[in-house]
Amino acid sequence: MTRTLPAPVADGSDERFGPRLWGLLLVLAGNMLIDALEVSVAVVALPAIGTDLGQPPTVTQWAMTGFAAGFGGLLLFGARVVTLLGRRPVYLAALLAFAAASALSALAHDPWLLLATRLTKGFCAALTAPTGLAIITSTFPEGRPRSRAVSVYTLFGAGGFTAGLLLSGWLTETSWRWAFAFPAPVVLLLFTFGLRLIPGGDDESAPTGDAESAPKGRGAVLDMRLPPRGRDQPPRRRTRTTTARPFGIPSALTLLAALLALVQGITQLPTHHWSDPRAVGPLCAAALLLLAFRQIERRSPHPLLNTGPLRGNPTLIRSALGAACLNGSYLGLLFVLTYQTQTLAGWSPLHTALALLPAAAPPALTALASGRLVATFGAPRLIVAGAACAFAGALLQLRPHAWPLDYPGRMLPTLLLVGAAFVLSFAALNMQAMSRLTPADRLTGSGLYQTAVQLAAVLAVALVAALLAAHAPAPGAGPAAAAAACRPALTLVAALGFLGLLVGLTGLIRTPPSSLHHGE
């Protein structure tokens, strides 16, 4: 049996990391990178998946939405699981499940098996992404060492999307299955090192009490390490007041089922229309499941969805809505552009990945400067500027144009504007969302914010896929007609961008001038 090393602790006066601290940080940051690249891996591979499995975009979109649904739909449940079972065992188990799901997804010959594995990987990411940061904040000494560790963790997460595009483009040239399989050995390697480096036992800083009572997630900065124990003292008995709390499995499964039924109904409408039970049935099931979720939550003494931080906090609501519009319009746009470049224009996966880099690389390259941008210009101004860039980029795609696809004059400016939107506003939205939360509400508020961001990706991609299918050109139509059929989907993307701009302007108008440099 592998022995668990105690939590690496460094003297706060020494800003250098020891080998074990670096090892722990690389394990956590490496897994964060894998979590982040899972979405972009699917973006470029979607046309190849559809060709191999013989499925239309309304089915292959599950490769993207499945991961986001598992992440966003089970994020609050994942926080409860970590609170009850502890960080170390949950983190390690999630790594193993992620590796197994990666291998199975590469072997899938049925779209529903592919969906199941993508849901599993999304849930694993919901367990590990926030937990990794919580381990960092409770293990690394406060001050510059911890700030440096968080910066490395953030940088790996920001670079994951870009890395996923490049790797997927390269591997899909051979087979899309390699793009889905390659995380498995990497995650198993992280698991092997994590067995020795991830703190556990007395060194694990699992919070006690309600899951909603302590900061968690990307904004958490509390050091919850236990005080040192003398040699003459008996071993501590780990007591958790949370052990009597339910996991909330009925709530989690009901919410996830409602989300999946809603996406299924949306994507069935173009083929079967409102009169067909195959389209109306899933939509009705989604509505009933949401009502059931509401009843389960109301009767539960410990509901998963605690909306307390939303009450009297319009800042959090605006930030979540703005981030949802930004993320939804971004992924919806990439879905359309991938369809245009590969399916219509015949570009290779690697060519498509390289073409999309101007939208993905800038956020990664400027991730460490986001805090200084917010401090200099204020979150409300940056949010409006970013939303304006995203909306302008979507409008560029709506201009009438002749085929073939004009990359330098049309697609490239759009991608640069979208990349600028993320540089300006994504971190600002996150910081603004947390700005008025008390420490006791930060955990729940962060979970609600991240859930909104992920669920927007699910619904936006599903709607875009449905619009592409509903306006598909007649058989034998030329590429120009097929490109024109993309306009309804691009209109939806622009509408999301416009809504994000309106939300940002509302926040700017309602923010006192003296607060513009402090998030709110």
XYZ file of C-alpha atoms in Angstrom:
520
model
C 0.000 0.000 0.000
C 1.340 3.434 -0.900
C 2.085 5.584 2.094
C 0.602 9.062 2.137
C 3.122 11.778 2.773
C 2.150 14.535 5.222
C 1.068 17.817 3.794
C 4.052 19.775 2.509
C 4.583 22.773 4.727
C 7.078 25.525 4.083
C 8.319 28.273 6.335
C 6.342 31.389 5.552
C 9.561 33.384 5.466
C 10.960 31.217 2.669
C 9.324 32.047 -0.649
C 10.943 29.133 -2.459
C 9.061 25.899 -3.041
C 10.594 22.624 -1.987
C 10.468 19.556 -4.273
C 7.316 18.189 -2.630
C 5.512 21.512 -2.872
C 6.409 21.767 -6.546
C 5.331 18.183 -7.074
C 1.952 18.780 -5.449
C 1.443 21.968 -7.435
C 2.276 20.266 -10.742
C -0.177 17.448 -9.989
C -3.007 19.862 -9.201
C -2.219 22.297 -12.012
C -1.703 19.484 -14.511
C -5.132 18.100 -13.750
C -6.625 21.581 -14.032
C -5.124 21.837 -17.512
C -6.689 18.486 -18.481
C -10.083 19.642 -17.168
C -9.849 22.886 -19.133
C -8.879 21.316 -22.438
C -11.766 18.831 -22.450
C -14.158 21.343 -24.067
C -11.809 22.477 -26.827
C -10.845 18.881 -27.609
C -14.443 18.253 -28.641
C -14.817 21.466 -30.668
C -12.422 20.480 -33.442
C -13.284 16.770 -33.354
C -17.061 17.165 -33.793
C -17.186 16.847 -37.629
C -14.958 13.760 -37.523
C -17.148 12.211 -34.824
C -20.254 12.824 -36.916
C -18.676 11.244 -39.997
C -17.378 8.206 -38.119
C -20.583 7.526 -36.176
C -22.891 8.622 -38.976
C -24.658 11.215 -36.829
C -25.849 14.802 -37.521
C -24.670 17.849 -35.522
C -27.738 17.586 -33.272
C -26.305 14.306 -31.957
C -22.585 15.019 -32.068
C -23.129 18.197 -30.035
C -23.459 15.890 -27.008
C -19.671 15.514 -27.071
C -19.493 19.183 -26.036
C -22.664 19.592 -24.024
C -22.251 16.292 -22.184
C -19.062 17.451 -20.487
C -20.528 20.874 -19.642
C -23.722 19.243 -18.328
C -21.771 16.912 -16.073
C -19.685 19.828 -14.825
C -22.398 22.440 -14.350
C -25.296 20.154 -13.491
C -23.368 18.312 -10.768
C -21.080 21.061 -9.475
C -23.123 21.771 -6.344
C -23.515 18.047 -5.708
C -19.762 17.637 -6.120
C -19.142 20.247 -3.432
C -21.361 18.261 -1.063
C -19.512 15.021 -1.876
C -16.125 16.612 -1.176
C -17.371 18.093 2.087
C -18.702 14.749 3.328
C -15.989 12.394 2.120
C -12.888 14.592 2.197
C -10.664 16.104 -0.438
C -7.985 13.456 -0.833
C -10.161 10.346 -1.388
C -12.580 12.201 -3.670
C -9.808 13.815 -5.698
C -7.970 10.534 -6.242
C -11.154 8.617 -7.062
C -12.127 11.316 -9.565
C -8.757 10.984 -11.287
C -9.251 7.236 -11.746
C -12.818 7.686 -13.001
C -11.655 10.386 -15.423
C -8.966 8.118 -16.862
C -11.422 5.236 -17.282
C -14.010 7.463 -18.942
C -11.353 8.816 -21.334
C -10.461 5.310 -22.447
C -14.103 4.302 -22.879
C -14.972 7.442 -24.846
C -12.190 6.624 -27.317
C -13.699 3.165 -27.839
C -17.306 4.334 -28.181
C -19.160 3.293 -31.316
C -22.504 4.502 -29.982
C -23.265 8.200 -29.392
C -24.996 7.468 -26.095
C -21.944 5.706 -24.680
C -19.934 8.729 -25.737
C -22.431 10.955 -23.910
C -22.190 8.816 -20.757
C -18.417 9.074 -20.689
C -18.490 12.812 -21.309
C -20.974 13.265 -18.443
C -18.681 11.241 -16.203
C -15.672 13.350 -17.112
C -17.636 16.534 -16.486
C -18.597 15.305 -13.018
C -14.980 14.383 -12.297
C -13.947 17.909 -13.286
C -16.631 19.286 -10.957
C -14.959 17.338 -8.146
C -11.326 18.168 -8.894
C -11.260 21.718 -10.307
C -12.451 23.576 -7.172
C -10.906 21.010 -4.817
C -7.470 21.513 -6.325
C -7.523 25.197 -5.456
C -8.824 24.445 -1.967
C -5.863 22.098 -1.422
C -3.490 24.829 -2.584
C -4.953 27.461 -0.285
C -4.758 25.160 2.745
C -1.284 23.727 2.031
C 0.882 26.533 0.656
C 2.020 29.185 3.128
C 0.079 32.420 3.064
C 1.633 35.322 1.210
C 3.749 35.254 -1.916
C 4.221 31.436 -1.968
C 0.480 30.876 -2.025
C -0.095 33.659 -4.547
C 2.548 32.146 -6.804
C 0.951 28.710 -6.521
C -2.502 30.097 -7.343
C -1.007 31.948 -10.314
C 0.508 28.731 -11.684
C -2.794 26.917 -11.161
C -4.703 29.709 -12.928
C -2.221 29.824 -15.806
C -2.542 26.086 -16.437
C -6.327 26.383 -16.418
C -6.285 29.340 -18.807
C -3.896 27.550 -21.160
C -5.922 24.363 -21.214
C -8.401 25.515 -23.842
C -5.609 26.546 -26.206
C -3.707 23.319 -25.619
C -6.867 21.323 -26.283
C -7.398 22.995 -29.644
C -3.874 22.234 -30.805
C -3.774 18.672 -29.509
C -7.216 17.871 -30.873
C -6.366 19.331 -34.265
C -3.169 17.315 -34.429
C -4.568 14.018 -33.099
C -7.845 14.181 -35.034
C -5.775 14.191 -38.230
C -5.253 10.505 -37.408
C -8.498 9.774 -35.544
C -10.800 11.659 -33.217
C -10.494 8.700 -30.851
C -6.888 9.628 -30.070
C -8.030 13.118 -29.104
C -10.380 11.609 -26.526
C -7.969 8.910 -25.326
C -4.786 10.870 -24.690
C -5.864 12.272 -21.262
C -6.088 8.732 -19.820
C -2.341 7.998 -19.425
C -1.655 11.587 -18.359
C -4.272 11.434 -15.614
C -3.016 8.021 -14.466
C 0.454 9.533 -14.113
C -1.005 12.397 -12.078
C -2.829 9.831 -9.933
C 0.412 7.959 -9.255
C 2.156 11.093 -8.014
C -0.999 12.267 -6.249
C -1.041 9.141 -4.092
C 2.128 10.351 -2.415
C 1.710 14.109 -2.599
C -1.955 14.979 -2.020
C -2.388 15.546 1.716
C -4.781 13.391 3.674
C -5.597 12.222 7.174
C -4.753 14.812 9.800
C -3.191 16.985 7.132
C -6.330 17.223 5.049
C -8.126 20.458 5.657
C -11.656 19.390 4.998
C -14.047 21.959 6.413
C -16.667 20.929 8.900
C -20.204 22.156 9.161
C -22.380 23.142 6.258
C -20.834 23.094 2.849
C -22.150 26.580 2.393
C -20.307 27.940 5.432
C -16.759 28.163 4.116
C -15.123 29.698 1.085
C -14.336 27.336 -1.718
C -13.485 27.509 -5.358
C -11.358 29.984 -7.246
C -11.967 32.845 -4.857
C -11.204 30.919 -1.661
C -8.187 32.142 0.253
C -8.640 30.771 3.758
C -5.878 28.687 5.321
C -7.752 25.912 7.104
C -4.775 23.808 8.168
C -5.077 22.237 11.609
C -2.663 23.552 14.258
C 0.469 21.464 14.842
C 0.132 18.478 17.151
C 2.784 17.760 19.752
C 4.408 14.347 20.010
C 2.942 13.726 23.454
C -0.623 14.313 22.340
C -2.805 11.392 21.234
C -3.883 11.282 17.589
C -6.769 13.554 16.788
C -10.122 12.029 16.186
C -11.477 13.452 12.984
C -15.010 14.573 13.656
C -17.317 15.870 10.954
C -20.596 17.476 11.698
C -21.411 16.891 8.062
C -21.661 13.100 8.340
C -25.330 13.310 9.274
C -26.116 15.357 6.207
C -27.508 13.702 3.090
C -25.562 13.748 -0.156
C -28.550 15.137 -2.010
C -28.497 12.405 -4.659
C -32.219 12.740 -5.579
C -31.800 16.473 -6.171
C -28.635 16.006 -8.209
C -30.058 13.274 -10.421
C -33.320 15.130 -10.973
C -31.559 18.334 -11.986
C -29.190 16.508 -14.328
C -32.040 14.517 -15.896
C -34.038 17.724 -16.448
C -31.068 19.350 -18.169
C -30.459 16.353 -20.442
C -34.155 16.099 -21.320
C -34.245 19.802 -22.182
C -31.250 19.487 -24.507
C -32.712 16.369 -26.118
C -36.016 18.127 -26.754
C -34.301 21.186 -28.242
C -32.226 19.111 -30.640
C -35.200 16.960 -31.697
C -37.405 19.890 -32.706
C -35.801 20.494 -36.146
C -36.437 16.890 -37.192
C -39.726 16.040 -35.499
C -41.390 19.430 -34.839
C -43.873 20.322 -32.101
C -46.455 17.743 -33.081
C -44.148 14.758 -32.576
C -43.858 13.159 -29.097
C -40.141 12.562 -29.738
C -39.634 16.323 -29.488
C -42.435 17.388 -27.146
C -41.956 14.428 -24.805
C -38.433 15.364 -23.647
C -39.447 19.011 -23.213
C -42.437 18.044 -21.053
C -40.237 15.631 -19.111
C -37.746 18.447 -18.489
C -40.495 20.676 -17.109
C -41.805 17.913 -14.810
C -38.314 17.063 -13.610
C -37.612 20.699 -12.781
C -40.838 20.816 -10.753
C -39.806 17.619 -8.990
C -36.359 19.104 -8.274
C -38.022 22.172 -6.750
C -40.192 20.029 -4.485
C -37.270 17.850 -3.394
C -35.212 20.915 -2.565
C -38.044 22.580 -0.649
C -38.540 19.499 1.526
C -34.852 18.918 2.162
C -33.324 20.331 5.372
C -30.035 20.672 3.449
C -30.868 21.625 -0.158
C -28.155 21.547 -2.789
C -29.284 24.791 -4.409
C -29.002 27.462 -1.747
C -30.074 30.741 -3.350
C -29.360 32.794 -0.237
C -26.367 34.652 -1.742
C -28.570 35.762 -4.665
C -31.072 37.559 -2.449
C -30.228 41.225 -2.192
C -27.117 40.753 -4.328
C -27.785 42.054 -7.847
C -24.030 42.172 -8.436
C -23.759 38.385 -8.301
C -26.838 37.949 -10.506
C -25.533 40.380 -13.141
C -22.093 38.801 -13.083
C -23.449 35.280 -13.487
C -25.745 36.346 -16.327
C -22.962 38.274 -18.058
C -20.529 35.367 -17.778
C -23.205 32.967 -19.024
C -23.821 35.120 -22.106
C -20.096 35.421 -22.794
C -19.388 31.707 -22.458
C -22.529 30.635 -24.314
C -21.932 32.967 -27.250
C -18.263 31.959 -27.410
C -18.853 28.210 -27.595
C -21.849 28.657 -29.881
C -19.710 30.691 -32.276
C -16.924 28.090 -32.254
C -19.494 25.386 -33.018
C -20.706 27.299 -36.101
C -17.209 28.177 -37.290
C -16.058 24.576 -36.969
C -19.042 23.496 -39.042
C -18.240 26.099 -41.690
C -14.514 25.411 -41.901
C -14.552 21.598 -41.846
C -17.967 20.521 -43.125
C -18.446 23.272 -45.730
C -14.956 24.449 -46.643
C -13.216 21.093 -46.227
C -10.446 22.306 -43.929
C -8.476 19.709 -41.999
C -8.857 19.481 -38.188
C -5.369 20.918 -37.650
C -6.076 23.784 -40.074
C -9.285 24.547 -38.154
C -7.515 24.412 -34.784
C -4.832 26.838 -35.932
C -7.491 29.132 -37.401
C -9.335 29.285 -34.051
C -6.227 30.114 -32.017
C -6.710 33.928 -32.155
C -9.799 33.461 -29.978
C -8.221 30.997 -27.552
C -4.610 32.127 -27.116
C -5.040 35.743 -25.840
C -6.870 34.758 -22.600
C -4.128 32.248 -21.801
C -1.304 34.682 -22.545
C -2.796 37.451 -20.392
C -4.210 35.348 -17.528
C -1.691 36.577 -14.970
C -2.345 40.236 -15.846
C -6.113 40.087 -15.322
C -5.918 41.213 -11.704
C -3.906 44.301 -12.641
C -6.400 45.142 -15.395
C -9.283 45.063 -12.931
C -7.346 47.134 -10.400
C -6.528 49.744 -13.043
C -9.811 50.102 -14.920
C -12.421 48.582 -12.624
C -14.502 45.472 -13.253
C -17.674 47.227 -14.570
C -15.797 49.077 -17.325
C -13.905 45.967 -18.407
C -17.093 43.913 -18.482
C -18.776 46.407 -20.799
C -15.725 46.629 -23.049
C -15.476 42.834 -23.277
C -19.184 42.402 -23.985
C -18.974 45.054 -26.731
C -16.081 43.158 -28.349
C -17.994 39.862 -28.252
C -21.102 41.465 -29.750
C -19.092 43.200 -32.480
C -17.408 39.929 -33.388
C -20.764 38.190 -33.763
C -22.110 41.044 -35.914
C -19.151 40.674 -38.280
C -20.245 37.124 -39.014
C -23.750 38.308 -39.907
C -22.615 40.524 -42.777
C -23.689 39.185 -46.188
C -20.752 37.619 -47.947
C -19.913 35.465 -50.890
C -18.337 32.053 -50.677
C -15.560 30.903 -50.226
C -14.885 31.545 -46.563
C -12.955 34.795 -46.054
C -10.565 34.134 -43.172
C -8.389 37.306 -43.080
C -11.209 39.742 -43.807
C -14.010 38.169 -41.831
C -13.245 35.225 -39.572
C -9.927 36.468 -38.155
C -11.289 39.852 -36.967
C -14.188 38.034 -35.307
C -11.861 35.671 -33.473
C -9.599 38.520 -32.359
C -12.588 40.424 -30.979
C -13.852 37.352 -29.131
C -10.392 36.734 -27.702
C -10.256 40.361 -26.562
C -13.664 39.929 -24.911
C -12.322 37.148 -22.702
C -9.133 39.059 -21.908
C -11.104 42.096 -20.790
C -14.109 40.706 -19.000
C -13.963 37.066 -17.929
C -11.754 37.582 -14.868
C -13.535 40.867 -14.150
C -16.885 39.065 -14.094
C -15.512 36.473 -11.674
C -14.046 39.100 -9.338
C -17.199 41.213 -9.456
C -19.353 38.184 -8.678
C -17.407 37.557 -5.450
C -17.021 41.219 -4.463
C -20.110 41.484 -2.243
C -20.194 37.982 -0.830
C -19.436 37.396 2.828
C -16.907 34.643 3.627
C -19.781 32.417 4.734
C -21.549 32.842 1.358
C -18.503 32.615 -0.882
C -18.688 28.859 -1.344
C -22.328 28.871 -2.397
C -22.012 32.024 -4.483
C -19.042 30.638 -6.390
C -20.926 27.407 -7.049
C -23.971 29.259 -8.367
C -21.785 31.433 -10.594
C -19.857 28.523 -12.094
C -23.054 26.531 -12.579
C -24.579 29.384 -14.586
C -21.470 29.596 -16.791
C -21.498 25.872 -17.582
C -25.252 25.545 -18.112
C -25.154 28.445 -20.565
C -22.636 26.477 -22.609
C -24.965 23.465 -22.617
C -28.028 25.364 -23.802
C -26.244 27.643 -26.273
C -24.521 24.781 -28.098
C -27.746 22.747 -28.180
C -29.696 25.677 -29.629
C -27.012 26.399 -32.219
C -26.971 22.754 -33.302
C -30.767 22.764 -33.556
C -30.778 25.915 -35.689
C -28.134 24.509 -38.021
C -30.230 21.380 -38.468
C -33.497 23.281 -38.901
C -32.087 25.467 -41.683
C -29.921 22.856 -43.356
C -29.804 23.440 -47.139
C -31.458 21.043 -49.551
C -29.377 18.128 -50.845
C -27.100 19.230 -53.646
C -27.029 22.883 -52.606
C -23.701 24.636 -52.983
C -21.441 25.761 -50.122
C -22.698 29.347 -50.394
C -26.269 28.212 -49.685
C -25.039 26.125 -46.763
C -23.124 29.112 -45.393
C -26.257 31.253 -45.653
C -28.115 28.575 -43.670
C -25.794 29.345 -40.733
C -27.254 32.842 -40.306
C -30.015 31.849 -37.817
C -27.425 30.181 -35.570
C -25.133 33.195 -35.838
C -28.095 35.456 -35.048
C -28.579 33.542 -31.811
C -24.896 34.016 -30.982
C -25.226 37.755 -31.641
C -28.358 37.933 -29.489
C -26.470 36.364 -26.576
C -23.680 38.887 -27.084
C -26.171 41.754 -27.111
C -27.796 40.500 -23.907
C -24.381 40.332 -22.258
C -23.711 43.921 -23.323
C -27.023 45.108 -21.881
C -26.284 43.364 -18.583
C -22.842 44.952 -18.470
C -24.218 48.429 -19.185
C -26.799 47.982 -16.443
C -24.043 47.192 -13.979
C -21.946 50.164 -15.112
C -24.859 52.580 -14.763
C -25.783 51.321 -11.299
C -22.219 51.266 -9.961
C -21.217 54.370 -7.975
C -18.229 56.173 -9.546
C -16.221 55.661 -6.357
C -16.594 51.875 -6.694
C -15.513 51.468 -10.308
C -12.007 50.402 -9.335
C -13.154 47.873 -6.750
C -15.285 45.465 -8.722
C -18.499 47.138 -7.637
